[in-house]
PDB file of C-alpha atoms in Angstrom:
ATOM      1  CA  UNK A   1      14.354  15.954  34.992  1.00  0.00           C
ATOM      2  CA  UNK A   2      12.777  14.295  31.916  1.00  0.00           C
ATOM      3  CA  UNK A   3       9.985  11.862  32.861  1.00  0.00           C
ATOM      4  CA  UNK A   4      11.802   8.922  30.806  1.00  0.00           C
ATOM      5  CA  UNK A   5      15.596   9.228  30.121  1.00  0.00           C
ATOM      6  CA  UNK A   6      17.655   6.906  28.095  1.00  0.00           C
ATOM      7  CA  UNK A   7      21.223   7.339  27.188  1.00  0.00           C
ATOM      8  CA  UNK A   8      20.965   7.847  23.376  1.00  0.00           C
ATOM      9  CA  UNK A   9      24.433   5.826  22.544  1.00  0.00           C
ATOM     10  CA  UNK A  10      25.159   4.641  20.124  1.00  0.00           C
ATOM     11  CA  UNK A  11      26.512   1.504  21.725  1.00  0.00           C
ATOM     12  CA  UNK A  12      28.704  -0.108  19.301  1.00  0.00           C
ATOM     13  CA  UNK A  13      29.500  -3.730  20.202  1.00  0.00           C
ATOM     14  CA  UNK A  14      30.972  -6.662  18.121  1.00  0.00           C
ATOM     15  CA  UNK A  15      28.925  -9.612  17.327  1.00  0.00           C
ATOM     16  CA  UNK A  16      28.548 -12.155  20.485  1.00  0.00           C
ATOM     17  CA  UNK A  17      28.776  -9.077  22.869  1.00  0.00           C
ATOM     18  CA  UNK A  18      26.532  -8.800  26.047  1.00  0.00           C
ATOM     19  CA  UNK A  19      25.056  -5.152  25.990  1.00  0.00           C
ATOM     20  CA  UNK A  20      22.946  -3.574  28.553  1.00  0.00           C
ATOM     21  CA  UNK A  21      20.737  -0.610  28.387  1.00  0.00           C
ATOM     22  CA  UNK A  22      19.026   1.346  31.147  1.00  0.00           C
ATOM     23  CA  UNK A  23      16.056   3.807  31.390  1.00  0.00           C
ATOM     24  CA  UNK A  24      15.182   5.941  34.246  1.00  0.00           C
ATOM     25  CA  UNK A  25      11.676   7.368  34.960  1.00  0.00           C
ATOM     26  CA  UNK A  26      10.764  10.040  37.483  1.00  0.00           C
ATOM     27  CA  UNK A  27       7.023   8.817  38.377  1.00  0.00           C
ATOM     28  CA  UNK A  28       7.389   6.446  41.294  1.00  0.00           C
ATOM     29  CA  UNK A  29       3.475   5.725  40.595  1.00  0.00           C
ATOM     30  CA  UNK A  30       4.475   4.220  37.139  1.00  0.00           C
ATOM     31  CA  UNK A  31       2.713   0.984  36.516  1.00  0.00           C
ATOM     32  CA  UNK A  32       3.891  -0.592  33.223  1.00  0.00           C
ATOM     33  CA  UNK A  33       6.812  -0.606  31.517  1.00  0.00           C
ATOM     34  CA  UNK A  34       7.923  -1.814  27.997  1.00  0.00           C
ATOM     35  CA  UNK A  35      10.829  -1.983  25.708  1.00  0.00           C
ATOM     36  CA  UNK A  36      10.163  -1.497  21.667  1.00  0.00           C
ATOM     37  CA  UNK A  37      12.774  -2.194  18.961  1.00  0.00           C
ATOM     38  CA  UNK A  38      12.641   0.603  16.209  1.00  0.00           C
ATOM     39  CA  UNK A  39      14.582   0.063  12.987  1.00  0.00           C
ATOM     40  CA  UNK A  40      15.606   2.707  10.766  1.00  0.00           C
ATOM     41  CA  UNK A  41      12.574   4.738   9.130  1.00  0.00           C
ATOM     42  CA  UNK A  42      10.371   1.866  10.446  1.00  0.00           C
ATOM     43  CA  UNK A  43       7.727   1.916  13.344  1.00  0.00           C
ATOM     44  CA  UNK A  44       8.318   0.815  16.911  1.00  0.00           C
ATOM     45  CA  UNK A  45       7.852  -2.815  17.578  1.00  0.00           C
ATOM     46  CA  UNK A  46       7.091  -4.161  20.856  1.00  0.00           C
ATOM     47  CA  UNK A  47      10.145  -6.210  22.211  1.00  0.00           C
ATOM     48  CA  UNK A  48       9.275  -6.992  25.446  1.00  0.00           C
ATOM     49  CA  UNK A  49       6.950  -6.026  28.589  1.00  0.00           C
ATOM     50  CA  UNK A  50       8.991  -5.621  31.774  1.00  0.00           C
ATOM     51  CA  UNK A  51       7.447  -7.404  34.843  1.00  0.00           C
ATOM     52  CA  UNK A  52       8.242  -6.900  38.463  1.00  0.00           C
ATOM     53  CA  UNK A  53       9.749 -10.006  38.680  1.00  0.00           C
ATOM     54  CA  UNK A  54      11.945  -9.521  35.606  1.00  0.00           C
ATOM     55  CA  UNK A  55      11.270 -11.601  32.549  1.00  0.00           C
ATOM     56  CA  UNK A  56      13.462 -13.412  29.848  1.00  0.00           C
ATOM     57  CA  UNK A  57      13.000 -14.153  26.184  1.00  0.00           C
ATOM     58  CA  UNK A  58      15.788 -15.994  24.531  1.00  0.00           C
ATOM     59  CA  UNK A  59      18.959 -13.695  24.491  1.00  0.00           C
ATOM     60  CA  UNK A  60      16.843 -10.618  25.926  1.00  0.00           C
ATOM     61  CA  UNK A  61      16.371 -10.047  29.629  1.00  0.00           C
ATOM     62  CA  UNK A  62      14.370  -7.322  30.971  1.00  0.00           C
ATOM     63  CA  UNK A  63      14.517  -6.034  34.473  1.00  0.00           C
ATOM     64  CA  UNK A  64      12.521  -3.402  36.858  1.00  0.00           C
ATOM     65  CA  UNK A  65      14.038  -1.573  39.646  1.00  0.00           C
ATOM     66  CA  UNK A  66      11.307   0.149  41.567  1.00  0.00           C
ATOM     67  CA  UNK A  67      13.671   1.506  44.236  1.00  0.00           C
ATOM     68  CA  UNK A  68      15.718   3.143  41.817  1.00  0.00           C
ATOM     69  CA  UNK A  69      13.153   3.896  39.260  1.00  0.00           C
ATOM     70  CA  UNK A  70      14.885   2.398  36.241  1.00  0.00           C
ATOM     71  CA  UNK A  71      14.381  -0.584  33.880  1.00  0.00           C
ATOM     72  CA  UNK A  72      16.972  -2.436  31.957  1.00  0.00           C
ATOM     73  CA  UNK A  73      17.364  -4.379  28.759  1.00  0.00           C
ATOM     74  CA  UNK A  74      20.199  -6.851  28.455  1.00  0.00           C
ATOM     75  CA  UNK A  75      21.107  -8.619  25.016  1.00  0.00           C
ATOM     76  CA  UNK A  76      23.295 -11.574  25.208  1.00  0.00           C
ATOM     77  CA  UNK A  77      25.324 -12.832  22.227  1.00  0.00           C
ATOM     78  CA  UNK A  78      24.508  -9.923  20.067  1.00  0.00           C
ATOM     79  CA  UNK A  79      23.747 -10.396  16.551  1.00  0.00           C
ATOM     80  CA  UNK A  80      24.096  -8.057  13.471  1.00  0.00           C
ATOM     81  CA  UNK A  81      20.311  -8.029  13.288  1.00  0.00           C
ATOM     82  CA  UNK A  82      19.939  -6.658  16.690  1.00  0.00           C
ATOM     83  CA  UNK A  83      21.340  -3.041  15.327  1.00  0.00           C
ATOM     84  CA  UNK A  84      18.391  -0.820  15.823  1.00  0.00           C
ATOM     85  CA  UNK A  85      17.124   1.938  18.331  1.00  0.00           C
ATOM     86  CA  UNK A  86      15.623   0.648  21.553  1.00  0.00           C
ATOM     87  CA  UNK A  87      12.915   2.669  23.041  1.00  0.00           C
ATOM     88  CA  UNK A  88      11.728   2.468  26.897  1.00  0.00           C
ATOM     89  CA  UNK A  89       8.067   3.197  27.413  1.00  0.00           C
ATOM     90  CA  UNK A  90       6.547   3.923  30.788  1.00  0.00           C
ATOM     91  CA  UNK A  91       3.129   4.327  31.717  1.00  0.00           C
ATOM     92  CA  UNK A  92       2.576   6.886  34.656  1.00  0.00           C
ATOM     93  CA  UNK A  93      -0.254   5.875  36.775  1.00  0.00           C
ATOM     94  CA  UNK A  94      -3.310   7.892  36.428  1.00  0.00           C
ATOM     95  CA  UNK A  95      -3.383   9.248  33.131  1.00  0.00           C
ATOM     96  CA  UNK A  96      -2.581   6.119  31.431  1.00  0.00           C
ATOM     97  CA  UNK A  97      -0.601   7.900  28.644  1.00  0.00           C
ATOM     98  CA  UNK A  98       2.554   6.046  27.788  1.00  0.00           C
ATOM     99  CA  UNK A  99       5.733   8.029  27.992  1.00  0.00           C
ATOM    100  CA  UNK A 100       8.591   7.259  25.438  1.00  0.00           C
ATOM    101  CA  UNK A 101      12.208   7.799  25.976  1.00  0.00           C
ATOM    102  CA  UNK A 102      14.033   9.108  23.291  1.00  0.00           C
ATOM    103  CA  UNK A 103      15.726   5.598  22.514  1.00  0.00           C
ATOM    104  CA  UNK A 104      19.127   3.959  22.687  1.00  0.00           C
ATOM    105  CA  UNK A 105      20.833   3.243  19.360  1.00  0.00           C
ATOM    106  CA  UNK A 106      22.819  -0.065  19.145  1.00  0.00           C
ATOM    107  CA  UNK A 107      25.239  -0.892  16.311  1.00  0.00           C
ATOM    108  CA  UNK A 108      26.260  -4.512  16.188  1.00  0.00           C
ATOM    109  CA  UNK A 109      29.415  -4.705  14.050  1.00  0.00           C
ATOM    110  CA  UNK A 110      31.263  -7.972  12.554  1.00  0.00           C
TER     111      UNK A 110
ATOM    112  CA  UNK B   1      -1.482  -9.947   8.129  1.00  0.00           C
ATOM    113  CA  UNK B   2      -1.456  -6.075   8.641  1.00  0.00           C
ATOM    114  CA  UNK B   3      -3.204  -5.063  11.792  1.00  0.00           C
ATOM    115  CA  UNK B   4      -2.917  -1.301  11.999  1.00  0.00           C
ATOM    116  CA  UNK B   5      -2.729   0.280   8.284  1.00  0.00           C
ATOM    117  CA  UNK B   6      -1.808   3.461   7.429  1.00  0.00           C
ATOM    118  CA  UNK B   7      -2.298   5.519   4.188  1.00  0.00           C
ATOM    119  CA  UNK B   8      -0.660   6.901   2.474  1.00  0.00           C
ATOM    120  CA  UNK B   9       2.919   5.552   3.421  1.00  0.00           C
ATOM    121  CA  UNK B  10       4.414   8.655   1.924  1.00  0.00           C
ATOM    122  CA  UNK B  11       2.828  12.121   1.431  1.00  0.00           C
ATOM    123  CA  UNK B  12       4.209  15.219  -0.020  1.00  0.00           C
ATOM    124  CA  UNK B  13       2.254  18.525   0.213  1.00  0.00           C
ATOM    125  CA  UNK B  14       2.972  21.959  -0.307  1.00  0.00           C
ATOM    126  CA  UNK B  15       3.373  24.500   2.551  1.00  0.00           C
ATOM    127  CA  UNK B  16      -0.068  25.485   3.857  1.00  0.00           C
ATOM    128  CA  UNK B  17      -2.040  23.025   1.823  1.00  0.00           C
ATOM    129  CA  UNK B  18      -4.214  20.814   4.153  1.00  0.00           C
ATOM    130  CA  UNK B  19      -3.601  17.121   4.241  1.00  0.00           C
ATOM    131  CA  UNK B  20      -5.304  14.109   5.719  1.00  0.00           C
ATOM    132  CA  UNK B  21      -3.772  10.912   6.843  1.00  0.00           C
ATOM    133  CA  UNK B  22      -5.455   7.946   7.669  1.00  0.00           C
ATOM    134  CA  UNK B  23      -5.140   4.976  10.012  1.00  0.00           C
ATOM    135  CA  UNK B  24      -7.298   1.905  10.265  1.00  0.00           C
ATOM    136  CA  UNK B  25      -7.057  -1.138  12.494  1.00  0.00           C
ATOM    137  CA  UNK B  26      -8.200  -4.675  12.419  1.00  0.00           C
ATOM    138  CA  UNK B  27      -7.599  -5.431  15.986  1.00  0.00           C
ATOM    139  CA  UNK B  28     -10.853  -3.651  17.342  1.00  0.00           C
ATOM    140  CA  UNK B  29      -8.818  -1.739  19.903  1.00  0.00           C
ATOM    141  CA  UNK B  30     -10.385   0.997  21.780  1.00  0.00           C
ATOM    142  CA  UNK B  31      -7.519   3.286  22.132  1.00  0.00           C
ATOM    143  CA  UNK B  32      -5.849   4.852  19.041  1.00  0.00           C
ATOM    144  CA  UNK B  33      -3.145   7.344  19.189  1.00  0.00           C
ATOM    145  CA  UNK B  34      -1.357   9.637  16.777  1.00  0.00           C
ATOM    146  CA  UNK B  35       2.230  10.442  17.324  1.00  0.00           C
ATOM    147  CA  UNK B  36       4.874  12.614  15.518  1.00  0.00           C
ATOM    148  CA  UNK B  37       8.299  11.535  15.041  1.00  0.00           C
ATOM    149  CA  UNK B  38      11.167  13.605  13.933  1.00  0.00           C
ATOM    150  CA  UNK B  39      14.653  12.189  13.262  1.00  0.00           C
ATOM    151  CA  UNK B  40      16.528  10.994  16.234  1.00  0.00           C
ATOM    152  CA  UNK B  41      13.819  11.926  18.545  1.00  0.00           C
ATOM    153  CA  UNK B  42      11.008   9.933  20.503  1.00  0.00           C
ATOM    154  CA  UNK B  43       7.848   9.779  19.148  1.00  0.00           C
ATOM    155  CA  UNK B  44       5.748  12.603  20.583  1.00  0.00           C
ATOM    156  CA  UNK B  45       2.094  11.992  21.417  1.00  0.00           C
ATOM    157  CA  UNK B  46      -0.343  14.577  19.710  1.00  0.00           C
ATOM    158  CA  UNK B  47      -3.743  13.065  20.766  1.00  0.00           C
ATOM    159  CA  UNK B  48      -5.471   9.783  21.565  1.00  0.00           C
ATOM    160  CA  UNK B  49      -8.905   8.444  21.434  1.00  0.00           C
ATOM    161  CA  UNK B  50     -10.276   6.157  24.118  1.00  0.00           C
ATOM    162  CA  UNK B  51     -13.363   4.804  22.187  1.00  0.00           C
ATOM    163  CA  UNK B  52     -14.845   8.152  20.959  1.00  0.00           C
ATOM    164  CA  UNK B  53     -13.424  10.188  23.867  1.00  0.00           C
ATOM    165  CA  UNK B  54     -10.987  12.455  22.307  1.00  0.00           C
ATOM    166  CA  UNK B  55      -7.668  13.540  24.497  1.00  0.00           C
ATOM    167  CA  UNK B  56      -5.657  16.347  23.086  1.00  0.00           C
ATOM    168  CA  UNK B  57      -1.943  16.823  24.541  1.00  0.00           C
ATOM    169  CA  UNK B  58      -1.601  20.280  25.980  1.00  0.00           C
ATOM    170  CA  UNK B  59       1.247  21.078  23.308  1.00  0.00           C
ATOM    171  CA  UNK B  60      -0.362  19.673  20.311  1.00  0.00           C
ATOM    172  CA  UNK B  61      -0.799  22.789  18.146  1.00  0.00           C
ATOM    173  CA  UNK B  62      -4.210  23.748  16.871  1.00  0.00           C
ATOM    174  CA  UNK B  63      -3.159  23.126  13.354  1.00  0.00           C
ATOM    175  CA  UNK B  64      -3.610  19.278  14.087  1.00  0.00           C
ATOM    176  CA  UNK B  65      -6.923  17.814  14.450  1.00  0.00           C
ATOM    177  CA  UNK B  66      -8.392  14.465  14.537  1.00  0.00           C
ATOM    178  CA  UNK B  67     -11.564  12.409  13.786  1.00  0.00           C
ATOM    179  CA  UNK B  68     -12.352   8.933  14.781  1.00  0.00           C
ATOM    180  CA  UNK B  69     -15.561   8.241  12.717  1.00  0.00           C
ATOM    181  CA  UNK B  70     -15.689   4.538  14.230  1.00  0.00           C
ATOM    182  CA  UNK B  71     -13.731   1.909  16.195  1.00  0.00           C
ATOM    183  CA  UNK B  72     -11.548   1.102  12.930  1.00  0.00           C
ATOM    184  CA  UNK B  73     -10.597   4.153  11.430  1.00  0.00           C
ATOM    185  CA  UNK B  74      -8.992   7.430  12.905  1.00  0.00           C
ATOM    186  CA  UNK B  75      -7.645  10.383  10.761  1.00  0.00           C
ATOM    187  CA  UNK B  76      -5.266  13.054  11.291  1.00  0.00           C
ATOM    188  CA  UNK B  77      -5.750  16.355   9.607  1.00  0.00           C
ATOM    189  CA  UNK B  78      -3.119  19.006   9.502  1.00  0.00           C
ATOM    190  CA  UNK B  79      -4.752  22.184   8.248  1.00  0.00           C
ATOM    191  CA  UNK B  80      -1.923  24.308   7.267  1.00  0.00           C
ATOM    192  CA  UNK B  81       1.290  22.424   7.267  1.00  0.00           C
ATOM    193  CA  UNK B  82       4.415  24.250   7.804  1.00  0.00           C
ATOM    194  CA  UNK B  83       8.126  23.055   7.034  1.00  0.00           C
ATOM    195  CA  UNK B  84       8.581  22.061  10.705  1.00  0.00           C
ATOM    196  CA  UNK B  85       5.565  19.536  10.376  1.00  0.00           C
ATOM    197  CA  UNK B  86       7.757  17.217   8.050  1.00  0.00           C
ATOM    198  CA  UNK B  87       8.347  14.191   9.965  1.00  0.00           C
ATOM    199  CA  UNK B  88       6.900  10.614  10.316  1.00  0.00           C
ATOM    200  CA  UNK B  89       3.456  10.258  11.711  1.00  0.00           C
ATOM    201  CA  UNK B  90       2.779   6.995  13.720  1.00  0.00           C
ATOM    202  CA  UNK B  91      -0.516   5.773  14.454  1.00  0.00           C
ATOM    203  CA  UNK B  92      -0.886   3.123  17.229  1.00  0.00           C
ATOM    204  CA  UNK B  93      -3.598   1.015  19.016  1.00  0.00           C
ATOM    205  CA  UNK B  94      -4.066  -0.378  22.179  1.00  0.00           C
ATOM    206  CA  UNK B  95      -6.470  -2.806  23.369  1.00  0.00           C
ATOM    207  CA  UNK B  96      -7.956  -1.044  26.378  1.00  0.00           C
ATOM    208  CA  UNK B  97      -6.099   1.138  28.769  1.00  0.00           C
ATOM    209  CA  UNK B  98      -2.860   2.784  27.679  1.00  0.00           C
ATOM    210  CA  UNK B  99      -0.940   0.424  30.108  1.00  0.00           C
ATOM    211  CA  UNK B 100      -1.432  -2.329  27.359  1.00  0.00           C
ATOM    212  CA  UNK B 101       1.125  -2.660  24.836  1.00  0.00           C
ATOM    213  CA  UNK B 102       0.892  -0.448  21.742  1.00  0.00           C
ATOM    214  CA  UNK B 103       0.630  -1.775  18.122  1.00  0.00           C
ATOM    215  CA  UNK B 104       2.092   0.719  15.616  1.00  0.00           C
ATOM    216  CA  UNK B 105       1.321   1.349  11.965  1.00  0.00           C
ATOM    217  CA  UNK B 106       4.036   1.682   9.465  1.00  0.00           C
ATOM    218  CA  UNK B 107       3.847   5.171   9.602  1.00  0.00           C
ATOM    219  CA  UNK B 108       3.431   8.123   7.186  1.00  0.00           C
ATOM    220  CA  UNK B 109       6.416  10.016   5.884  1.00  0.00           C
ATOM    221  CA  UNK B 110       5.157  13.840   5.518  1.00  0.00           C
ATOM    222  CA  UNK B 111       7.175  16.030   3.199  1.00  0.00           C
ATOM    223  CA  UNK B 112       6.231  19.550   3.108  1.00  0.00           C
ATOM    224  CA  UNK B 113       7.662  21.526   0.207  1.00  0.00           C
TER     225      UNK B 113
END
């Protein structure tokens, strides 16, 4: 089992839709979790950190489920500008080296 | 204001010709990373520095070397680029431990002819 797994998609949704991505991780000792957004041929940019209690930033909600070892990202009211690849990053305990998932591609169409 | 700067943005080199990519940061972060990213793949960590301590990933080829002469600068040297080394090279920083969020530079796209 890979350390961090994501469904590569693409997720193809209409504007205004709600879409959710999951990311599973194998190391139960993982300590910190992030979602990054990466546009085509650009660098990843932090979208949000994922806290144990869950967190929300506008249309974006991130959740952590430690028991099942996954994090999720929910995007409400999708915009065309949300089209991008969403990378899950997990920091396993001990080594402090962040591990990237391969990303989930989102395409929002009119 | 750019916080992590990479130069050049695009680099074309010939097969076997050494090339150096540079990264600088204005964040005064302790940790600097070099990633290789190929199309539709996750960024692959090559190595990182925690302050002056160099940490090489086990599967990073010997062809790749790095230098960090001071807090602000970090270099990636590819001694003998092969066609398979064509990729986007991303530099990132984090404030302290890798558990902190990372800030990425815009990347250098390397082409090997």
